[in-house]
Structures are given as C-alpha cells and as structure tokens.
Short mmCIF file of C-alpha atoms in Angstrom, two decimals:
data_model
loop_
_atom_site.label_atom_id
_atom_site.label_comp_id
_atom_site.label_asym_id
_atom_site.label_seq_id
_atom_site.Cartn_x
_atom_site.Cartn_y
_atom_site.Cartn_z
CA MET A 2 -44.22 -4.16 15.89
CA LYS A 3 -40.85 -2.43 15.91
CA ARG A 4 -38.76 -2.37 12.77
CA HIS A 5 -35.57 -4.40 13.03
CA ILE A 6 -32.35 -2.45 12.64
CA LEU A 7 -30.51 -5.07 10.64
CA GLY A 8 -31.03 -8.36 8.87
CA PHE A 9 -27.91 -10.14 7.71
CA TYR A 10 -26.80 -13.27 5.88
CA GLY A 11 -23.35 -14.69 6.63
CA ASP A 12 -21.68 -16.64 3.84
CA ASP A 13 -20.14 -18.99 6.39
CA PHE A 14 -21.14 -19.93 9.91
CA THR A 15 -18.21 -18.48 11.81
CA GLY A 16 -18.55 -15.23 9.90
CA SER A 17 -22.17 -15.16 10.96
CA THR A 18 -21.34 -15.54 14.66
CA ASP A 19 -18.66 -12.87 14.16
CA ALA A 20 -21.35 -10.44 12.99
CA MET A 21 -23.68 -11.43 15.82
CA GLU A 22 -20.94 -10.88 18.40
CA ALA A 23 -20.16 -7.42 17.01
CA LEU A 24 -23.80 -6.41 17.45
CA ASP A 25 -23.87 -7.95 20.92
CA GLN A 26 -20.92 -5.74 21.92
CA TYR A 27 -23.19 -2.71 21.49
CA GLY A 28 -26.07 -4.21 23.44
CA LEU A 29 -28.07 -5.05 20.31
CA LYS A 30 -29.92 -8.27 21.04
CA THR A 31 -29.36 -10.55 18.08
CA ILE A 32 -30.52 -14.02 17.09
CA LEU A 33 -28.73 -16.00 14.43
CA PHE A 34 -30.81 -18.61 12.62
CA LEU A 35 -29.01 -21.56 11.06
CA LYS A 36 -31.78 -21.99 8.51
CA LEU A 37 -34.68 -19.84 7.42
CA PRO A 38 -37.13 -19.58 10.33
CA ASP A 39 -40.87 -20.11 10.10
CA GLN A 40 -43.27 -17.77 11.85
CA GLU A 41 -43.32 -19.92 14.98
CA LYS A 42 -39.55 -19.57 15.36
CA LEU A 43 -39.69 -15.83 14.69
CA ASN A 44 -42.36 -15.41 17.35
CA GLN A 45 -39.99 -17.02 19.85
CA PHE A 46 -37.62 -14.04 19.51
CA GLN A 47 -39.84 -10.99 19.24
CA ASP A 48 -37.70 -8.75 21.43
CA VAL A 49 -34.56 -8.83 19.26
CA ASP A 50 -33.02 -5.86 17.47
CA CYS A 51 -31.28 -7.80 14.68
CA ILE A 52 -31.78 -11.11 12.93
CA GLY A 53 -29.16 -13.10 11.05
CA VAL A 54 -29.18 -16.18 8.86
CA ALA A 55 -26.03 -18.30 8.66
CA GLY A 56 -25.08 -20.02 5.43
CA THR A 57 -22.34 -21.78 3.53
CA ALA A 58 -22.28 -19.81 0.25
CA ARG A 59 -18.59 -19.08 0.68
CA ALA A 60 -17.82 -22.74 -0.08
CA LYS A 61 -20.26 -23.12 -2.98
CA GLY A 62 -20.30 -22.66 -6.72
CA LEU A 63 -22.65 -20.22 -8.44
CA LYS A 64 -25.60 -22.60 -8.77
CA GLY A 65 -25.36 -23.63 -5.14
CA MET A 66 -25.02 -20.01 -4.07
CA GLU A 67 -28.16 -18.97 -5.95
CA GLU A 68 -30.20 -21.84 -4.52
CA GLU A 69 -29.15 -20.93 -0.98
CA ILE A 70 -29.11 -17.14 -1.12
CA SER A 71 -32.28 -16.35 -3.12
CA PRO A 72 -34.79 -17.47 -0.45
CA VAL A 73 -32.74 -15.67 2.22
CA PHE A 74 -32.84 -12.41 0.27
CA GLU A 75 -36.59 -12.87 -0.15
CA PHE A 76 -36.97 -13.44 3.61
CA LEU A 77 -34.87 -10.39 4.50
CA LYS A 78 -36.79 -8.24 2.04
CA GLU A 79 -40.09 -9.26 3.66
CA MET A 80 -38.61 -8.67 7.12
CA ASN A 81 -38.01 -5.05 6.03
CA PRO A 82 -35.22 -3.93 8.38
CA PHE A 83 -33.44 -0.61 7.89
CA PHE A 84 -30.35 -2.46 6.61
CA VAL A 85 -29.67 -5.80 4.95
CA HIS A 86 -26.07 -6.99 5.08
CA TYR A 87 -24.42 -9.69 2.95
CA LYS A 88 -21.68 -10.60 5.42
CA VAL A 89 -18.38 -11.86 4.00
CA CYS A 90 -15.04 -12.76 5.54
CA SER A 91 -12.79 -9.83 6.45
CA THR A 92 -10.12 -11.34 4.21
CA PHE A 93 -12.56 -11.22 1.25
CA ASP A 94 -11.46 -14.64 0.02
CA SER A 95 -13.64 -15.51 -2.96
CA SER A 96 -13.36 -16.25 -6.65
CA PRO A 97 -15.54 -16.00 -9.78
CA GLU A 98 -16.38 -19.70 -9.36
CA VAL A 99 -16.54 -20.24 -5.58
CA GLY A 100 -18.11 -17.98 -2.96
CA SER A 101 -18.35 -15.15 -5.49
CA ILE A 102 -19.12 -11.90 -3.69
CA GLY A 103 -19.73 -10.22 -7.04
CA PHE A 104 -22.28 -12.85 -8.00
CA ALA A 105 -24.06 -12.40 -4.65
CA SER A 106 -24.16 -8.63 -5.27
CA ASP A 107 -25.67 -9.21 -8.71
CA LEU A 108 -28.26 -11.55 -7.22
CA ALA A 109 -29.15 -8.94 -4.59
CA ARG A 110 -30.20 -6.51 -7.35
CA LYS A 111 -33.28 -8.68 -7.96
CA TYR A 112 -34.46 -7.97 -4.43
CA PHE A 113 -32.83 -4.65 -3.54
CA PRO A 114 -32.59 -2.87 -6.90
CA ASP A 115 -32.17 0.75 -5.88
CA GLY A 116 -29.12 2.82 -5.00
CA SER A 117 -25.48 1.99 -4.57
CA TYR A 118 -24.24 -0.79 -2.32
CA PRO A 119 -21.67 0.26 0.31
CA LEU A 120 -18.80 -2.22 0.61
CA LEU A 121 -16.86 -2.19 3.89
CA VAL A 122 -14.30 -4.95 4.43
CA ALA A 123 -12.00 -3.17 6.88
CA ALA A 124 -12.29 -3.93 10.58
CA PRO A 125 -9.29 -2.33 12.34
CA ASN A 126 -10.16 -3.94 15.67
CA LEU A 127 -9.73 -7.34 13.95
CA GLY A 128 -6.51 -6.31 12.21
CA ARG A 129 -8.12 -5.72 8.79
CA TYR A 130 -7.34 -2.51 6.90
CA THR A 131 -8.23 -1.07 3.48
CA VAL A 132 -6.08 1.75 2.08
CA PHE A 133 -6.66 3.20 -1.41
CA GLY A 134 -8.64 0.11 -2.26
CA ASN A 135 -5.90 -2.32 -1.23
CA HIS A 136 -6.63 -4.70 1.62
CA PHE A 137 -4.27 -5.70 4.42
CA ALA A 138 -4.56 -8.25 7.21
CA LYS A 139 -2.67 -8.83 10.44
CA PHE A 140 -0.91 -12.13 11.09
CA LYS A 141 1.33 -12.77 14.11
CA GLU A 142 1.71 -9.05 14.87
CA GLU A 143 2.73 -8.27 11.25
CA ILE A 144 0.55 -6.52 8.67
CA TYR A 145 0.53 -8.09 5.21
CA ARG A 146 -0.94 -7.00 1.90
CA LEU A 147 -3.55 -9.63 1.14
CA ASP A 148 -1.78 -11.11 -1.87
CA ARG A 149 1.34 -11.58 0.27
CA HIS A 150 -0.44 -12.83 3.36
CA PRO A 151 1.12 -16.10 4.64
CA VAL A 152 -2.33 -17.72 5.00
CA MET A 153 -4.77 -16.06 2.60
CA ALA A 154 -2.40 -16.04 -0.37
CA LYS A 155 -2.22 -19.83 0.07
CA HIS A 156 -5.91 -20.53 0.73
CA PRO A 157 -6.57 -24.04 -0.64
CA VAL A 158 -9.82 -23.08 -2.43
CA THR A 159 -9.84 -19.30 -2.94
CA PRO A 160 -6.24 -18.02 -2.73
CA MET A 161 -6.09 -14.23 -2.65
CA ASP A 162 -3.72 -13.25 -5.44
CA GLU A 163 -5.04 -9.67 -5.73
CA ALA A 164 -5.00 -7.19 -2.84
CA ASN A 165 -6.82 -4.47 -4.75
CA LEU A 166 -10.43 -5.25 -3.86
CA ILE A 167 -11.85 -3.33 -6.82
CA LYS A 168 -9.78 -5.39 -9.25
CA HIS A 169 -10.59 -8.56 -7.36
CA LEU A 170 -14.32 -7.80 -7.46
CA ALA A 171 -14.18 -6.83 -11.14
CA ARG A 172 -13.47 -10.49 -11.91
CA GLN A 173 -16.81 -11.39 -10.33
CA THR A 174 -19.28 -8.68 -11.42
CA THR A 175 -19.85 -6.08 -14.13
CA GLN A 176 -21.27 -3.62 -11.62
CA LYS A 177 -19.20 -0.45 -11.43
CA VAL A 178 -17.09 -0.26 -8.27
CA VAL A 179 -15.44 2.91 -6.98
CA ASN A 180 -13.37 3.68 -3.91
CA VAL A 181 -14.03 6.23 -1.16
CA ASN A 182 -10.46 6.37 0.10
CA ILE A 183 -8.93 7.61 3.33
CA MET A 184 -8.33 11.08 1.83
CA ASP A 185 -12.04 11.36 1.00
CA LEU A 186 -12.95 10.28 4.52
CA GLU A 187 -10.65 12.91 6.02
CA THR A 188 -11.65 15.85 3.79
CA LYS A 189 -15.31 15.36 2.82
CA SER A 190 -18.49 15.56 4.83
CA VAL A 191 -20.88 12.64 5.26
CA SER A 192 -23.42 14.26 2.93
CA GLU A 193 -20.78 14.91 0.28
CA ILE A 194 -19.68 11.30 0.38
CA ASN A 195 -23.24 10.01 0.10
CA GLN A 196 -24.02 12.30 -2.81
CA GLN A 197 -20.81 11.29 -4.56
CA GLU A 198 -21.35 7.55 -4.24
CA ASN A 199 -24.97 7.64 -5.40
CA LYS A 200 -23.93 9.36 -8.61
CA GLU A 201 -20.82 7.43 -9.48
CA ALA A 202 -21.18 3.73 -8.83
CA ASP A 203 -23.16 0.56 -8.19
CA ILE A 204 -20.81 -0.58 -5.41
CA VAL A 205 -18.73 1.77 -3.26
CA LEU A 206 -15.69 0.39 -1.46
CA TYR A 207 -14.80 2.26 1.74
CA ASP A 208 -11.26 2.50 3.02
CA ALA A 209 -10.57 2.42 6.75
CA LEU A 210 -7.21 2.39 8.49
CA ASN A 211 -8.13 3.55 11.98
CA ASN A 212 -11.02 4.32 14.31
CA SER A 213 -11.54 7.85 12.96
CA HIS A 214 -12.07 6.45 9.46
CA MET A 215 -14.49 3.86 10.82
CA GLU A 216 -16.37 6.59 12.65
CA LYS A 217 -16.83 8.55 9.41
CA VAL A 218 -17.98 5.43 7.57
CA SER A 219 -20.39 4.65 10.40
CA GLU A 220 -21.96 8.09 9.99
CA VAL A 221 -22.23 7.57 6.23
CA LEU A 222 -24.02 4.25 6.74
CA TRP A 223 -26.29 5.52 9.52
CA GLU A 224 -27.40 8.44 7.35
CA LYS A 225 -28.61 5.92 4.76
CA ARG A 226 -31.39 4.50 6.92
CA ASP A 227 -34.69 5.22 5.20
CA GLU A 228 -38.04 3.69 4.32
CA GLU A 229 -36.30 1.71 1.61
CA ILE A 230 -33.95 -1.07 2.72
CA GLN A 231 -30.26 -0.22 2.34
CA PHE A 232 -28.26 -3.21 1.10
CA ILE A 233 -24.63 -3.45 2.29
CA VAL A 234 -21.79 -5.85 1.50
CA GLY A 235 -18.85 -6.38 3.81
CA SER A 236 -17.22 -7.88 6.88
CA SER A 237 -18.31 -7.54 10.51
CA GLY A 238 -16.87 -4.03 10.18
CA VAL A 239 -20.42 -3.20 9.03
CA GLU A 240 -21.88 -4.33 12.36
CA TYR A 241 -19.21 -2.46 14.31
CA ALA A 242 -19.91 0.68 12.26
CA LEU A 243 -23.68 0.55 12.71
CA GLY A 244 -23.41 -0.27 16.41
CA ASP A 245 -20.95 2.56 16.94
CA ALA A 246 -23.19 5.07 15.15
CA MET A 247 -26.23 4.01 17.16
CA GLN A 248 -24.36 4.24 20.44
CA ARG A 249 -22.95 7.65 19.52
CA HIS A 250 -26.43 8.95 18.72
CA GLY A 251 -27.93 7.45 21.86
CA ASP A 252 -30.16 5.03 19.94
CA VAL A 253 -28.97 1.98 21.89
CA GLN A 254 -27.77 1.34 25.40
CA ARG A 255 -25.72 -1.66 26.41
CA LYS A 256 -27.86 -4.44 27.88
CA GLU A 257 -26.86 -7.33 30.10
CA ARG A 258 -27.11 -10.71 28.43
CA ASP A 259 -30.07 -12.82 29.54
CA THR A 260 -27.99 -16.02 29.73
CA LYS A 261 -24.53 -16.66 31.18
CA PRO A 262 -22.12 -19.54 30.42
CA THR A 263 -22.05 -22.48 32.84
CA LYS A 264 -19.00 -24.08 34.41
CA VAL A 265 -18.06 -27.25 32.53
CA LYS A 266 -15.81 -30.20 33.37
CA LYS A 267 -15.54 -31.67 29.87
CA ILE A 268 -15.13 -30.16 26.41
CA PHE A 269 -14.82 -31.51 22.89
CA ALA A 270 -13.52 -29.69 19.80
CA VAL A 271 -13.36 -30.56 16.11
CA SER A 272 -11.02 -28.67 13.80
CA GLY A 273 -11.21 -28.73 10.03
CA SER A 274 -9.11 -25.59 9.61
CA VAL A 275 -5.69 -25.76 7.95
CA SER A 276 -4.63 -22.19 8.80
CA GLU A 277 -1.41 -21.33 10.62
CA VAL A 278 -3.46 -19.49 13.25
CA THR A 279 -5.30 -22.71 14.07
CA LYS A 280 -2.01 -24.63 14.13
CA GLN A 281 -0.73 -22.23 16.78
CA GLN A 282 -3.97 -22.63 18.74
CA LEU A 283 -3.76 -26.41 18.57
CA ASP A 284 -0.17 -26.31 19.83
CA LYS A 285 -1.16 -24.06 22.74
CA ALA A 286 -4.17 -26.24 23.54
CA GLU A 287 -1.96 -29.32 23.74
CA LYS A 288 0.29 -27.51 26.22
CA ALA A 289 -2.80 -26.55 28.23
CA GLY A 290 -3.76 -30.19 28.69
CA PHE A 291 -5.97 -30.91 25.69
CA HIS A 292 -5.56 -34.37 24.17
CA LEU A 293 -5.26 -34.05 20.39
CA LEU A 294 -6.27 -36.81 17.97
CA ARG A 295 -5.56 -36.55 14.27
CA ILE A 296 -8.40 -37.90 12.13
CA PRO A 297 -7.02 -40.71 9.93
CA TYR A 298 -7.75 -39.86 6.31
CA GLU A 299 -8.80 -43.48 5.72
CA LEU A 300 -11.90 -42.78 7.81
CA PHE A 301 -13.29 -40.52 5.11
CA SER A 302 -13.68 -43.47 2.73
CA ASP A 303 -14.42 -46.33 5.14
CA ASP A 304 -17.54 -45.92 7.28
CA SER A 305 -16.90 -49.27 8.98
CA LYS A 306 -13.98 -47.75 10.91
CA VAL A 307 -15.79 -44.62 12.11
CA HIS A 308 -17.63 -46.06 15.12
CA SER A 309 -14.50 -47.50 16.72
CA PHE A 310 -12.71 -44.16 16.22
CA LEU A 311 -15.56 -42.27 17.86
CA LEU A 312 -15.57 -44.71 20.80
CA LYS A 313 -11.87 -44.00 21.19
CA VAL A 314 -12.59 -40.25 21.20
CA ALA A 315 -15.42 -40.71 23.72
CA LYS A 316 -13.13 -42.65 26.05
CA ARG A 317 -10.53 -39.89 25.81
CA ILE A 318 -13.14 -37.27 26.70
CA GLU A 319 -14.15 -39.20 29.82
CA GLU A 320 -10.51 -39.71 30.85
CA ASP A 321 -8.80 -36.48 29.75
CA LYS A 322 -11.82 -34.10 29.90
CA LYS A 323 -10.43 -31.89 27.10
CA VAL A 324 -10.17 -33.41 23.60
CA ILE A 325 -9.69 -32.07 20.07
CA ILE A 326 -9.92 -34.06 16.86
CA TYR A 327 -8.39 -32.39 13.84
CA THR A 328 -7.70 -32.88 10.12
CA ALA A 329 -4.37 -31.05 9.85
CA ARG A 330 -1.94 -28.74 11.66
CA GLY A 331 -1.29 -25.82 9.36
CA ALA A 332 -1.20 -25.34 5.61
CA ASP A 333 2.14 -27.18 5.24
CA ASP A 334 0.97 -30.35 6.99
CA PRO A 335 1.75 -33.25 4.59
CA HIS A 336 -1.46 -34.89 5.83
CA ILE A 337 -3.38 -32.44 3.62
CA SER A 338 -1.95 -33.72 0.34
CA LYS A 339 -2.30 -37.32 1.51
CA THR A 340 -5.95 -36.74 2.36
CA ARG A 341 -6.59 -35.03 -0.96
CA GLU A 342 -4.92 -37.82 -2.93
CA HIS A 343 -6.78 -40.49 -0.95
CA LEU A 344 -10.18 -38.91 -1.53
CA MET A 345 -9.57 -38.29 -5.23
CA ASN A 346 -8.56 -41.96 -5.57
CA HIS A 347 -11.94 -42.80 -4.05
CA GLY A 348 -13.90 -40.75 -6.56
CA VAL A 349 -14.21 -37.39 -4.80
CA LYS A 350 -13.65 -34.48 -7.18
CA ARG A 351 -10.95 -32.05 -6.12
CA GLU A 352 -13.40 -29.11 -5.96
CA ASP A 353 -15.76 -31.14 -3.74
CA ILE A 354 -13.20 -32.23 -1.14
CA GLY A 355 -13.91 -29.38 1.30
CA ILE A 356 -17.65 -30.06 1.28
CA PHE A 357 -17.11 -33.82 1.50
CA ILE A 358 -14.87 -33.51 4.58
CA GLY A 359 -17.19 -30.96 6.19
CA GLU A 360 -20.21 -33.21 5.80
CA LYS A 361 -18.33 -36.14 7.32
CA LEU A 362 -17.17 -34.05 10.29
CA GLY A 363 -20.73 -32.88 10.83
CA LYS A 364 -22.12 -36.40 10.84
CA TRP A 365 -19.37 -37.71 13.15
CA THR A 366 -19.78 -34.85 15.62
CA LYS A 367 -23.47 -35.61 15.93
CA GLN A 368 -22.74 -39.32 16.44
CA LEU A 369 -20.17 -38.50 19.12
CA LEU A 370 -22.55 -36.20 21.01
CA ASP A 371 -25.08 -39.05 21.02
CA ILE A 372 -22.46 -41.18 22.82
CA VAL A 373 -21.01 -38.65 25.29
CA GLU A 374 -22.85 -36.19 27.54
CA LEU A 375 -21.37 -32.75 26.78
CA GLN A 376 -22.46 -29.22 27.61
CA ARG A 377 -19.86 -27.38 25.50
CA VAL A 378 -18.18 -27.93 22.11
CA ILE A 379 -15.85 -25.96 19.84
CA ILE A 380 -15.92 -26.05 16.04
CA SER A 381 -12.83 -24.59 14.36
CA GLY A 382 -12.92 -23.69 10.68
CA GLY A 383 -15.43 -21.58 8.77
CA ASP A 384 -16.65 -24.22 6.35
CA THR A 385 -16.41 -26.94 8.99
CA SER A 386 -18.63 -24.96 11.36
CA GLY A 387 -21.37 -24.72 8.78
CA PHE A 388 -21.47 -28.42 8.05
CA VAL A 389 -21.13 -29.50 11.68
CA THR A 390 -23.85 -27.28 13.12
CA SER A 391 -26.28 -28.15 10.33
CA ASN A 392 -26.11 -31.75 11.55
CA LEU A 393 -26.99 -30.93 15.16
CA ASP A 394 -30.64 -29.92 14.64
CA ILE A 395 -29.74 -26.44 15.91
CA TYR A 396 -31.96 -23.72 14.50
CA ALA A 397 -30.67 -20.61 16.31
CA LEU A 398 -27.75 -19.20 18.32
CA GLU A 399 -27.18 -16.25 20.63
CA VAL A 400 -23.99 -14.93 22.23
CA ILE A 401 -23.37 -15.77 25.88
CA ASP A 402 -19.66 -14.87 26.16
CA SER A 403 -17.22 -12.87 24.05
CA ILE A 404 -14.13 -15.07 24.13
CA ALA A 405 -12.21 -13.27 21.37
CA PRO A 406 -13.20 -10.76 18.67
CA GLY A 407 -15.22 -12.60 16.04
CA ALA A 408 -15.29 -15.91 17.91
CA PRO A 409 -17.89 -15.90 20.72
CA LEU A 410 -19.33 -18.69 22.82
CA CYS A 411 -22.99 -19.17 21.93
CA LEU A 412 -26.12 -20.79 23.31
CA ALA A 413 -27.83 -23.16 20.90
CA TYR A 414 -31.55 -23.61 20.38
CA SER A 415 -32.42 -27.04 18.99
CA GLU A 416 -35.45 -29.14 18.12
CA ARG A 417 -33.70 -32.04 19.86
CA ALA A 418 -33.68 -31.86 23.65
CA LYS A 419 -30.13 -33.25 23.74
CA PHE A 420 -28.73 -30.31 21.80
CA ASP A 421 -31.04 -27.60 23.13
CA ARG A 422 -29.06 -25.18 25.34
CA LEU A 423 -25.77 -26.67 24.13
CA GLU A 424 -22.95 -24.14 24.48
CA ILE A 425 -21.07 -23.97 21.19
CA SER A 426 -18.20 -21.89 19.91
CA LEU A 427 -17.76 -21.46 16.15
CA LYS A 428 -14.56 -19.85 14.92
CA SER A 429 -12.92 -19.35 11.58
CA GLY A 430 -9.37 -20.50 11.05
CA GLN A 431 -8.05 -16.94 11.26
CA LEU A 432 -9.69 -15.73 14.47
CA GLY A 433 -9.28 -16.26 18.20
CA GLY A 434 -6.05 -15.73 20.11
CA PRO A 435 -3.36 -18.37 20.77
CA GLU A 436 -5.06 -19.54 24.01
CA TYR A 437 -8.50 -19.75 22.43
CA PHE A 438 -9.38 -23.38 23.21
CA GLU A 439 -8.44 -23.07 26.87
CA LYS A 440 -10.32 -19.78 27.20
CA VAL A 441 -13.50 -21.37 25.88
CA TYR A 442 -13.05 -24.23 28.33
CA GLN A 443 -12.59 -21.79 31.24
CA SER A 444 -15.61 -19.63 30.33
CA GLY A 445 -18.09 -19.54 33.21
CA SER A 446 -15.63 -20.91 35.75
CA LYS A 447 -14.99 -17.58 37.47
#
C-alpha cells in the first residue's frame, strides 16, 4: 500500500476545502472526510494521494478543541503520511481562548514530539503575505497589515489586534517561535535553513512575499520528508508549497478529475458570514437574479415559526430558481446587534452565539433539502459551513470544479441517498470573487 503524501486537519470546513482544492490544482487526488472515517470508508478511497479531516476547532474553546482534535491526531499518526498539516485560516484569526493555534500545536506534541514545526501562513496567490513576521492580507485590491484590516481587525469572535504572528502566537503557547524572514530565504540555502530551524526553535514561522519565496519554502518543506512524520502548521500555502515542490521534481502529474459538475436549474445558498466580502457577493448575487431573504432573528428562539419560513423559502426556490437566505449583510449590519441582544435575552451566552446560530442553520438547511429537490447548494461562512454540512449526513467531499481560489465546488458522499452526490460549495467569508454565487450556479452549464 502506497504511503500517503499528506494528511491534514482543517480547523473549519471552508478552510478544509481550501486545502483540498490547492492539492487538486496539482493533480493530487484528495478526499476530505467530514468526520473520522472507519476502515470501510477508507477502503472506498484507496487510490487517493492525500486525506483530510474537516473540523470546527476554530470556533471552539480549549476543552472542545482537545476533544475534537486528539482523536484526529491519533488517526493521522496511524495513517503515517509523510506530512501532517494542522490547517488554519490564512488570516490566522485565533485567540488564547477560542480556536487557539498555539494550544493545537502544544497538543500535537503528544503525537508528533520530534523536531521543529514549520509555520507557513502566507499564500501570495490568495493575497496573504508575511514579511519579517508581520502578516498582511488583501481586501478590495488594497493590502492591509492584519491589525488594520477592515474585516479581520473587527472579527466578532477573534479580532486580530496583533499583526506580528510571533507575538500573537506567544499569547497561546510557551513553545519558542522564530522567524525565517525574506532575507534568509533570499541568501541561505535550503539545507542551511533546515539546520538553523532545527537548532533554534520549536516552531519556525516562514515569511513569503512572492512566488520565489514560496518556491524556497516549498523546497525546505519537501526536504523534510522522512520516515518520521513531519508536522506542519499553516494555511493552504502549505498545500500549494508541497504541490509545487512535487510538480517541480516530477513526482506528480496533473490528472483529470473523475467527476464533472452537472448543469442545474435551481440553487439554494445559506450565508452566516458577516464579512464585507460576503456583503459584496450578496449584492452582486441580487443583481444577477438571486432572491435574497434575511433570516428573522426571532426564528432562532421560536421553533414554531421555522416551518412556515422554510415553506416560504421553498416556494421562492421553485419560482425564482436562485435563492439565498442570510443572517446579515456585512459587519456593520444593525441586524447583528439585534440578533445578539435577542439571543442573550433568551438565555444564550454571548460566547455561544456563533455555535448556536450555526447549529440552527444546519438543522434548517437539512429540513429545507427534505422539502425541495436540489442538486446544488452553497454554504457561505467558515463556521456556518461546518455546522450545516455536519447536519447533512455527508461523510466525504471531493473537488469537481475550481470556482475561485480556496472556494471550490465539491461532490458530496452521504449515507443518505438524498444527499449522496449533492454538489456543494463551502466558502469562508473572505474568499471567492464578487460574482461567486452566480459562478457556482453557472458551473457545468458550458
């Protein structure tokens, strides 16, 4: 049996599909499991190069993270790939209390104790850059330092108030973190960098501003493959780096996908994202003929009203063909504070609001799909995607179309016949271009 190249865990669902799509771009056949697979499920996908497991640790506290991540690390250790990747968002949003990347790195030491952990957050092709340890992200054609980013600096749960990733991570772990900066990448050899990092630190943060820096980092990572598993932390930049190195060395050749998207006449989307990127996408979708329905916040506390709302949505899908239900349009939408106040008045703790809403959206999406016959759906929002897909009895995904970097259209494998072969797009609030919803709808029509 061949040794897998990579096993990864994504700390949210859209980040997991982002990693899968990056591998797919290099012809690496990848299956993403939405929960830990048993041997029967693994046997179904014996020809794959990489295996991923999607999770929701990004939205959880430390106890919840440990309960979710520990069995995944155990599974990936037993799988014994060359590399194991703890995949995080390319904006690194996390805190000591919620979605702690440092805590996950500490937990990994129980399973992967040896050597330093490379940390690569940069992904220039996604507009993410790290320079002298400071992280930058693109928004509307402008590049912002993370702590001044219009979206990430205002994140409702984990606002990024520190752009220096070493300082940010130091709040979450006592492991020593050092930086291999762009000057090191330009002046030192791959072997020199590897020797340096093994001597100096537990976690090594890699800068990358452009493709030449990413190429050097990719060589550093590829040189680390060995009998022992190499643990890596970072964004989908890790997958792009490994895929690039393999392609450059002739270890992989691009393969045609086994499955293509179908042409659809109807589409339904649910958006739990409050980002400005999603607001722009919702505005563009409305202009492209999508019917948008705001979810009344009263629904979250009154189950008796849900069925009639879903029947209204179902009728709209049959009449308008393209429908989106959403919680808010952008971070400044006054509906956000009204929803928060309403839920807190009904006994939901402030820190649990995101999970509470996500679970409701997941349950309602499943109920809607039991009412309406649909071949394709879109889930917008990282946390929302996790909670929605976990309610659809879907156990695995594979890419069938690359709509936008980090936001592919996938084929679902489900225990339920109704959801098996469902085409589903999961995207974080930050990813996908302005015309994203319409592009997903049009996929397979040409």
